[in-house]
PDB file of C-alpha atoms in Angstrom:
ATOM      1  CA  UNK A   1      -4.554  14.950  13.119  1.00  0.00           C
ATOM      2  CA  UNK A   2      -2.337  16.483  10.467  1.00  0.00           C
ATOM      3  CA  UNK A   3      -4.240  17.253   7.275  1.00  0.00           C
ATOM      4  CA  UNK A   4      -2.728  15.854   4.112  1.00  0.00           C
ATOM      5  CA  UNK A   5      -2.828  17.150   0.566  1.00  0.00           C
ATOM      6  CA  UNK A   6      -1.978  15.009  -2.427  1.00  0.00           C
ATOM      7  CA  UNK A   7      -2.728  15.224  -6.157  1.00  0.00           C
ATOM      8  CA  UNK A   8      -6.107  13.870  -7.149  1.00  0.00           C
ATOM      9  CA  UNK A   9      -4.751  11.927 -10.102  1.00  0.00           C
ATOM     10  CA  UNK A  10      -1.558  11.031 -11.947  1.00  0.00           C
ATOM     11  CA  UNK A  11      -0.825   9.269 -15.205  1.00  0.00           C
ATOM     12  CA  UNK A  12       2.240   7.213 -16.008  1.00  0.00           C
ATOM     13  CA  UNK A  13       3.498   4.604 -18.460  1.00  0.00           C
ATOM     14  CA  UNK A  14       4.742   1.132 -17.799  1.00  0.00           C
ATOM     15  CA  UNK A  15       8.376   0.981 -16.749  1.00  0.00           C
ATOM     16  CA  UNK A  16       8.508   4.539 -15.440  1.00  0.00           C
ATOM     17  CA  UNK A  17       9.241   5.588 -11.896  1.00  0.00           C
ATOM     18  CA  UNK A  18       6.299   7.313 -10.228  1.00  0.00           C
ATOM     19  CA  UNK A  19       6.631   9.768  -7.392  1.00  0.00           C
ATOM     20  CA  UNK A  20       3.543  10.838  -5.448  1.00  0.00           C
ATOM     21  CA  UNK A  21       4.063  13.718  -3.055  1.00  0.00           C
ATOM     22  CA  UNK A  22       1.945  14.372   0.002  1.00  0.00           C
ATOM     23  CA  UNK A  23       1.974  17.642   1.934  1.00  0.00           C
ATOM     24  CA  UNK A  24       1.418  17.608   5.680  1.00  0.00           C
ATOM     25  CA  UNK A  25       2.485  20.994   6.965  1.00  0.00           C
ATOM     26  CA  UNK A  26       1.027  20.498  10.442  1.00  0.00           C
ATOM     27  CA  UNK A  27       2.659  17.163  11.178  1.00  0.00           C
ATOM     28  CA  UNK A  28       3.295  16.662  14.908  1.00  0.00           C
ATOM     29  CA  UNK A  29       6.392  15.306  16.592  1.00  0.00           C
ATOM     30  CA  UNK A  30       4.799  11.924  17.337  1.00  0.00           C
ATOM     31  CA  UNK A  31       3.232  11.476  13.890  1.00  0.00           C
ATOM     32  CA  UNK A  32       4.217   8.778  11.442  1.00  0.00           C
ATOM     33  CA  UNK A  33       3.551   8.833   7.705  1.00  0.00           C
ATOM     34  CA  UNK A  34       1.807   5.808   6.249  1.00  0.00           C
ATOM     35  CA  UNK A  35       0.816   4.979   2.675  1.00  0.00           C
ATOM     36  CA  UNK A  36      -1.935   2.629   1.601  1.00  0.00           C
ATOM     37  CA  UNK A  37      -2.877   1.326  -1.838  1.00  0.00           C
ATOM     38  CA  UNK A  38      -6.424   0.464  -2.906  1.00  0.00           C
ATOM     39  CA  UNK A  39      -7.412  -1.440  -6.030  1.00  0.00           C
ATOM     40  CA  UNK A  40     -10.994  -1.133  -7.299  1.00  0.00           C
ATOM     41  CA  UNK A  41     -13.473  -3.083  -5.173  1.00  0.00           C
ATOM     42  CA  UNK A  42     -10.787  -4.143  -2.699  1.00  0.00           C
ATOM     43  CA  UNK A  43      -9.762  -3.002   0.747  1.00  0.00           C
ATOM     44  CA  UNK A  44      -6.798  -0.695   1.288  1.00  0.00           C
ATOM     45  CA  UNK A  45      -3.424  -2.395   1.555  1.00  0.00           C
ATOM     46  CA  UNK A  46      -0.560  -1.132   3.704  1.00  0.00           C
ATOM     47  CA  UNK A  47       2.439  -0.228   1.558  1.00  0.00           C
ATOM     48  CA  UNK A  48       5.006   1.574   3.654  1.00  0.00           C
ATOM     49  CA  UNK A  49       5.481   3.691   6.747  1.00  0.00           C
ATOM     50  CA  UNK A  50       8.175   6.069   7.910  1.00  0.00           C
ATOM     51  CA  UNK A  51       9.072   8.749  10.404  1.00  0.00           C
ATOM     52  CA  UNK A  52      12.042  10.503   8.799  1.00  0.00           C
ATOM     53  CA  UNK A  53      14.663  10.204   6.049  1.00  0.00           C
ATOM     54  CA  UNK A  54      14.178   7.252   3.728  1.00  0.00           C
ATOM     55  CA  UNK A  55      12.439   3.925   4.079  1.00  0.00           C
ATOM     56  CA  UNK A  56      12.538   1.213   1.441  1.00  0.00           C
ATOM     57  CA  UNK A  57      10.802  -2.114   1.140  1.00  0.00           C
ATOM     58  CA  UNK A  58      10.148  -4.579  -1.661  1.00  0.00           C
ATOM     59  CA  UNK A  59       7.252  -2.506  -2.976  1.00  0.00           C
ATOM     60  CA  UNK A  60       8.199   1.169  -2.655  1.00  0.00           C
ATOM     61  CA  UNK A  61      10.414   3.824  -1.142  1.00  0.00           C
ATOM     62  CA  UNK A  62       9.327   6.664   1.084  1.00  0.00           C
ATOM     63  CA  UNK A  63      11.332   9.870   1.175  1.00  0.00           C
ATOM     64  CA  UNK A  64      10.804  12.272   4.062  1.00  0.00           C
ATOM     65  CA  UNK A  65      12.752  15.550   4.199  1.00  0.00           C
ATOM     66  CA  UNK A  66      14.214  16.863   7.430  1.00  0.00           C
ATOM     67  CA  UNK A  67      11.288  19.212   8.143  1.00  0.00           C
ATOM     68  CA  UNK A  68       8.812  16.312   7.627  1.00  0.00           C
ATOM     69  CA  UNK A  69       6.247  18.686   6.124  1.00  0.00           C
ATOM     70  CA  UNK A  70       5.950  16.514   3.049  1.00  0.00           C
ATOM     71  CA  UNK A  71       6.721  13.003   1.922  1.00  0.00           C
ATOM     72  CA  UNK A  72       7.140  11.269  -1.412  1.00  0.00           C
ATOM     73  CA  UNK A  73       6.091   7.759  -2.238  1.00  0.00           C
ATOM     74  CA  UNK A  74       8.268   6.360  -4.998  1.00  0.00           C
ATOM     75  CA  UNK A  75       7.164   3.372  -7.070  1.00  0.00           C
ATOM     76  CA  UNK A  76       9.998   2.026  -9.233  1.00  0.00           C
ATOM     77  CA  UNK A  77       9.227   0.794 -12.768  1.00  0.00           C
ATOM     78  CA  UNK A  78       5.443   0.703 -12.506  1.00  0.00           C
ATOM     79  CA  UNK A  79       3.344  -1.853 -14.314  1.00  0.00           C
ATOM     80  CA  UNK A  80      -0.319  -1.871 -15.309  1.00  0.00           C
ATOM     81  CA  UNK A  81      -1.103  -3.650 -12.056  1.00  0.00           C
ATOM     82  CA  UNK A  82       0.040  -0.613 -10.073  1.00  0.00           C
ATOM     83  CA  UNK A  83      -3.051   1.257 -11.272  1.00  0.00           C
ATOM     84  CA  UNK A  84      -4.772   2.071  -7.993  1.00  0.00           C
ATOM     85  CA  UNK A  85      -5.590   4.813  -5.519  1.00  0.00           C
ATOM     86  CA  UNK A  86      -2.752   5.725  -3.148  1.00  0.00           C
ATOM     87  CA  UNK A  87      -3.500   7.257   0.231  1.00  0.00           C
ATOM     88  CA  UNK A  88      -1.152   9.235   2.452  1.00  0.00           C
ATOM     89  CA  UNK A  89      -2.075   9.139   6.161  1.00  0.00           C
ATOM     90  CA  UNK A  90      -0.374  11.022   8.957  1.00  0.00           C
ATOM     91  CA  UNK A  91      -0.904  10.605  12.642  1.00  0.00           C
ATOM     92  CA  UNK A  92      -0.084   8.969  15.896  1.00  0.00           C
ATOM     93  CA  UNK A  93      -3.314   7.095  16.300  1.00  0.00           C
ATOM     94  CA  UNK A  94      -2.745   5.887  19.831  1.00  0.00           C
ATOM     95  CA  UNK A  95      -3.216   9.327  21.295  1.00  0.00           C
ATOM     96  CA  UNK A  96      -5.219  11.183  18.740  1.00  0.00           C
ATOM     97  CA  UNK A  97      -7.542   8.827  16.989  1.00  0.00           C
ATOM     98  CA  UNK A  98      -8.019   5.761  19.142  1.00  0.00           C
ATOM     99  CA  UNK A  99      -6.621   3.547  16.474  1.00  0.00           C
ATOM    100  CA  UNK A 100      -8.768   4.602  13.548  1.00  0.00           C
ATOM    101  CA  UNK A 101      -7.424   5.554  10.150  1.00  0.00           C
ATOM    102  CA  UNK A 102      -8.619   8.732   8.466  1.00  0.00           C
ATOM    103  CA  UNK A 103      -8.523   8.439   4.684  1.00  0.00           C
ATOM    104  CA  UNK A 104      -8.569  11.382   2.321  1.00  0.00           C
ATOM    105  CA  UNK A 105      -9.458  11.225  -1.355  1.00  0.00           C
ATOM    106  CA  UNK A 106      -6.077   9.792  -2.290  1.00  0.00           C
ATOM    107  CA  UNK A 107      -4.217   9.929  -5.591  1.00  0.00           C
ATOM    108  CA  UNK A 108      -5.636   7.899  -8.442  1.00  0.00           C
ATOM    109  CA  UNK A 109      -2.677   6.550 -10.386  1.00  0.00           C
ATOM    110  CA  UNK A 110      -3.331   5.338 -13.898  1.00  0.00           C
ATOM    111  CA  UNK A 111      -0.562   3.353 -15.590  1.00  0.00           C
ATOM    112  CA  UNK A 112      -0.812   3.085 -19.354  1.00  0.00           C
ATOM    113  CA  UNK A 113       0.908   0.574 -21.643  1.00  0.00           C
TER     114      UNK A 113
ATOM    115  CA  UNK B   1       0.592 -14.007   3.876  1.00  0.00           C
ATOM    116  CA  UNK B   2      -2.199 -13.927   6.499  1.00  0.00           C
ATOM    117  CA  UNK B   3      -5.516 -12.550   5.273  1.00  0.00           C
ATOM    118  CA  UNK B   4      -8.680 -11.021   6.649  1.00  0.00           C
ATOM    119  CA  UNK B   5     -11.592 -12.942   5.155  1.00  0.00           C
ATOM    120  CA  UNK B   6     -15.010 -11.396   4.594  1.00  0.00           C
ATOM    121  CA  UNK B   7     -18.273 -13.051   3.641  1.00  0.00           C
ATOM    122  CA  UNK B   8     -20.364 -12.683   1.632  1.00  0.00           C
ATOM    123  CA  UNK B   9     -18.599 -10.787  -1.123  1.00  0.00           C
ATOM    124  CA  UNK B  10     -21.924  -9.404  -2.324  1.00  0.00           C
ATOM    125  CA  UNK B  11     -25.200  -8.976  -0.477  1.00  0.00           C
ATOM    126  CA  UNK B  12     -28.442  -7.591  -1.836  1.00  0.00           C
ATOM    127  CA  UNK B  13     -31.159  -6.846   0.661  1.00  0.00           C
ATOM    128  CA  UNK B  14     -34.454  -5.065   0.798  1.00  0.00           C
ATOM    129  CA  UNK B  15     -34.813  -1.819   2.671  1.00  0.00           C
ATOM    130  CA  UNK B  16     -35.762  -2.443   6.281  1.00  0.00           C
ATOM    131  CA  UNK B  17     -34.217  -5.888   6.426  1.00  0.00           C
ATOM    132  CA  UNK B  18     -31.455  -6.883   8.818  1.00  0.00           C
ATOM    133  CA  UNK B  19     -28.071  -7.889   7.440  1.00  0.00           C
ATOM    134  CA  UNK B  20     -25.043  -9.452   9.071  1.00  0.00           C
ATOM    135  CA  UNK B  21     -21.647  -9.050   7.501  1.00  0.00           C
ATOM    136  CA  UNK B  22     -19.006 -11.515   8.587  1.00  0.00           C
ATOM    137  CA  UNK B  23     -15.271 -11.263   8.977  1.00  0.00           C
ATOM    138  CA  UNK B  24     -12.501 -13.565  10.109  1.00  0.00           C
ATOM    139  CA  UNK B  25      -9.585 -11.386  11.267  1.00  0.00           C
ATOM    140  CA  UNK B  26      -5.981 -12.524  11.349  1.00  0.00           C
ATOM    141  CA  UNK B  27      -5.650 -15.002  14.177  1.00  0.00           C
ATOM    142  CA  UNK B  28      -3.088 -13.239  16.372  1.00  0.00           C
ATOM    143  CA  UNK B  29      -4.531  -9.764  15.922  1.00  0.00           C
ATOM    144  CA  UNK B  30      -6.262  -8.159  18.862  1.00  0.00           C
ATOM    145  CA  UNK B  31      -7.890  -5.058  17.380  1.00  0.00           C
ATOM    146  CA  UNK B  32     -10.742  -5.183  14.879  1.00  0.00           C
ATOM    147  CA  UNK B  33     -12.389  -2.535  12.773  1.00  0.00           C
ATOM    148  CA  UNK B  34     -15.162  -1.895  10.309  1.00  0.00           C
ATOM    149  CA  UNK B  35     -14.917   0.726   7.585  1.00  0.00           C
ATOM    150  CA  UNK B  36     -17.215   1.512   4.724  1.00  0.00           C
ATOM    151  CA  UNK B  37     -16.840   3.136   1.329  1.00  0.00           C
ATOM    152  CA  UNK B  38     -19.785   4.505  -0.571  1.00  0.00           C
ATOM    153  CA  UNK B  39     -19.204   4.301  -4.329  1.00  0.00           C
ATOM    154  CA  UNK B  40     -16.853   7.066  -5.446  1.00  0.00           C
ATOM    155  CA  UNK B  41     -16.271   8.365  -1.925  1.00  0.00           C
ATOM    156  CA  UNK B  42     -13.683   8.079   0.814  1.00  0.00           C
ATOM    157  CA  UNK B  43     -13.062   5.103   3.033  1.00  0.00           C
ATOM    158  CA  UNK B  44     -14.821   5.966   6.318  1.00  0.00           C
ATOM    159  CA  UNK B  45     -14.204   4.616   9.799  1.00  0.00           C
ATOM    160  CA  UNK B  46     -17.214   3.006  11.504  1.00  0.00           C
ATOM    161  CA  UNK B  47     -16.045   1.266  14.662  1.00  0.00           C
ATOM    162  CA  UNK B  48     -13.076  -0.262  16.464  1.00  0.00           C
ATOM    163  CA  UNK B  49     -13.312  -3.234  18.805  1.00  0.00           C
ATOM    164  CA  UNK B  50     -10.943  -4.611  21.409  1.00  0.00           C
ATOM    165  CA  UNK B  51     -11.255  -7.023  24.293  1.00  0.00           C
ATOM    166  CA  UNK B  52     -14.884  -7.749  23.446  1.00  0.00           C
ATOM    167  CA  UNK B  53     -16.035  -4.182  23.529  1.00  0.00           C
ATOM    168  CA  UNK B  54     -16.235  -1.148  21.295  1.00  0.00           C
ATOM    169  CA  UNK B  55     -13.195   1.114  21.631  1.00  0.00           C
ATOM    170  CA  UNK B  56     -14.452   3.924  19.465  1.00  0.00           C
ATOM    171  CA  UNK B  57     -17.235   4.551  16.996  1.00  0.00           C
ATOM    172  CA  UNK B  58     -17.980   7.239  14.455  1.00  0.00           C
ATOM    173  CA  UNK B  59     -21.128   9.297  14.023  1.00  0.00           C
ATOM    174  CA  UNK B  60     -22.148   6.940  11.233  1.00  0.00           C
ATOM    175  CA  UNK B  61     -22.273   4.028  13.684  1.00  0.00           C
ATOM    176  CA  UNK B  62     -25.687   4.779  15.174  1.00  0.00           C
ATOM    177  CA  UNK B  63     -27.989   2.416  17.055  1.00  0.00           C
ATOM    178  CA  UNK B  64     -28.878   0.631  13.816  1.00  0.00           C
ATOM    179  CA  UNK B  65     -25.375  -0.825  13.808  1.00  0.00           C
ATOM    180  CA  UNK B  66     -23.852  -3.353  16.169  1.00  0.00           C
ATOM    181  CA  UNK B  67     -20.724  -5.486  16.252  1.00  0.00           C
ATOM    182  CA  UNK B  68     -20.018  -8.772  17.887  1.00  0.00           C
ATOM    183  CA  UNK B  69     -17.283 -11.317  18.249  1.00  0.00           C
ATOM    184  CA  UNK B  70     -19.467 -14.373  18.855  1.00  0.00           C
ATOM    185  CA  UNK B  71     -16.586 -16.841  19.037  1.00  0.00           C
ATOM    186  CA  UNK B  72     -12.810 -16.808  18.911  1.00  0.00           C
ATOM    187  CA  UNK B  73     -12.563 -16.220  15.198  1.00  0.00           C
ATOM    188  CA  UNK B  74     -15.527 -14.315  13.728  1.00  0.00           C
ATOM    189  CA  UNK B  75     -16.225 -10.593  13.914  1.00  0.00           C
ATOM    190  CA  UNK B  76     -19.600  -9.439  12.665  1.00  0.00           C
ATOM    191  CA  UNK B  77     -21.296  -6.185  11.727  1.00  0.00           C
ATOM    192  CA  UNK B  78     -25.084  -6.134  11.966  1.00  0.00           C
ATOM    193  CA  UNK B  79     -27.306  -3.503  10.442  1.00  0.00           C
ATOM    194  CA  UNK B  80     -30.734  -3.851  12.011  1.00  0.00           C
ATOM    195  CA  UNK B  81     -32.961  -2.088   9.520  1.00  0.00           C
ATOM    196  CA  UNK B  82     -31.147  -1.252   6.328  1.00  0.00           C
ATOM    197  CA  UNK B  83     -31.659   2.004   4.469  1.00  0.00           C
ATOM    198  CA  UNK B  84     -30.892   2.824   0.851  1.00  0.00           C
ATOM    199  CA  UNK B  85     -27.964   4.970   1.998  1.00  0.00           C
ATOM    200  CA  UNK B  86     -26.346   1.965   3.672  1.00  0.00           C
ATOM    201  CA  UNK B  87     -25.404   0.699   0.205  1.00  0.00           C
ATOM    202  CA  UNK B  88     -21.614   0.629   0.203  1.00  0.00           C
ATOM    203  CA  UNK B  89     -18.532  -1.558   0.372  1.00  0.00           C
ATOM    204  CA  UNK B  90     -17.912  -2.639   3.946  1.00  0.00           C
ATOM    205  CA  UNK B  91     -14.354  -3.481   4.903  1.00  0.00           C
ATOM    206  CA  UNK B  92     -13.225  -5.348   7.964  1.00  0.00           C
ATOM    207  CA  UNK B  93      -9.681  -4.797   9.221  1.00  0.00           C
ATOM    208  CA  UNK B  94      -7.505  -6.051  12.024  1.00  0.00           C
ATOM    209  CA  UNK B  95      -4.221  -5.053  13.607  1.00  0.00           C
ATOM    210  CA  UNK B  96      -1.808  -6.218  16.257  1.00  0.00           C
ATOM    211  CA  UNK B  97      -1.615  -2.809  17.841  1.00  0.00           C
ATOM    212  CA  UNK B  98      -4.140  -0.003  18.119  1.00  0.00           C
ATOM    213  CA  UNK B  99      -2.095   2.352  16.032  1.00  0.00           C
ATOM    214  CA  UNK B 100      -1.459   3.237  12.447  1.00  0.00           C
ATOM    215  CA  UNK B 101       2.185   2.947  13.365  1.00  0.00           C
ATOM    216  CA  UNK B 102       1.610  -0.686  12.541  1.00  0.00           C
ATOM    217  CA  UNK B 103      -0.009  -1.661   9.281  1.00  0.00           C
ATOM    218  CA  UNK B 104      -3.615  -2.675   9.349  1.00  0.00           C
ATOM    219  CA  UNK B 105      -4.783  -5.610   7.226  1.00  0.00           C
ATOM    220  CA  UNK B 106      -8.043  -5.083   5.403  1.00  0.00           C
ATOM    221  CA  UNK B 107     -10.343  -7.692   3.922  1.00  0.00           C
ATOM    222  CA  UNK B 108     -11.599  -7.594   0.347  1.00  0.00           C
ATOM    223  CA  UNK B 109     -14.931  -6.227   1.461  1.00  0.00           C
ATOM    224  CA  UNK B 110     -18.627  -6.987   1.220  1.00  0.00           C
ATOM    225  CA  UNK B 111     -20.575  -5.038  -1.355  1.00  0.00           C
ATOM    226  CA  UNK B 112     -23.945  -4.294   0.232  1.00  0.00           C
ATOM    227  CA  UNK B 113     -26.762  -3.172  -2.035  1.00  0.00           C
ATOM    228  CA  UNK B 114     -30.007  -2.072  -0.422  1.00  0.00           C
ATOM    229  CA  UNK B 115     -32.967  -1.983  -2.787  1.00  0.00           C
TER     230      UNK B 115
END
């Protein structure tokens, strides 16, 4: 399973765009990149997933360069309610992990007014 | 949006007592999981369950733990004799496929406090 590295914490202000970068130098050919969000005292929530280039949904965008050794989660115009921990996960769980998710420490995003 | 429902939201129990945490996964999902998160620490995998049997379990999931799907809707985690270090948030999750290539849906958790 590819190890991921992401900043422990980030601060932002309401209305700003926030970019959280995750490094995964040992990503394998079959691996996907998945981001989860966790609010205090709640379970993680799936945000977005991608394999290469750019993926966008109603919540966020995910940018993956050609070498796939990193990825950037982009949150447009954050609000106070985006204050949460964001986790980057990399893997192809069918073959390597039997379906389980391996969470790191994540990035604690704090959005200020 | 379909939800994974967990009950109770909070449980306080005395050390050595048995507890059962309950979950109702999303109805068309086939794979079920339990995770836990000790306060201030990472979310940790406990066990995955498919077709009425355990698919995989972690080192944490020792013989004090068991899971069951007693009927078509509930999925339970039992801790036979609770220890102080079992105090944590316990999250149930379900998925359509056994892969993180498809998003898992987590419940809101049960906060277990062992005193």
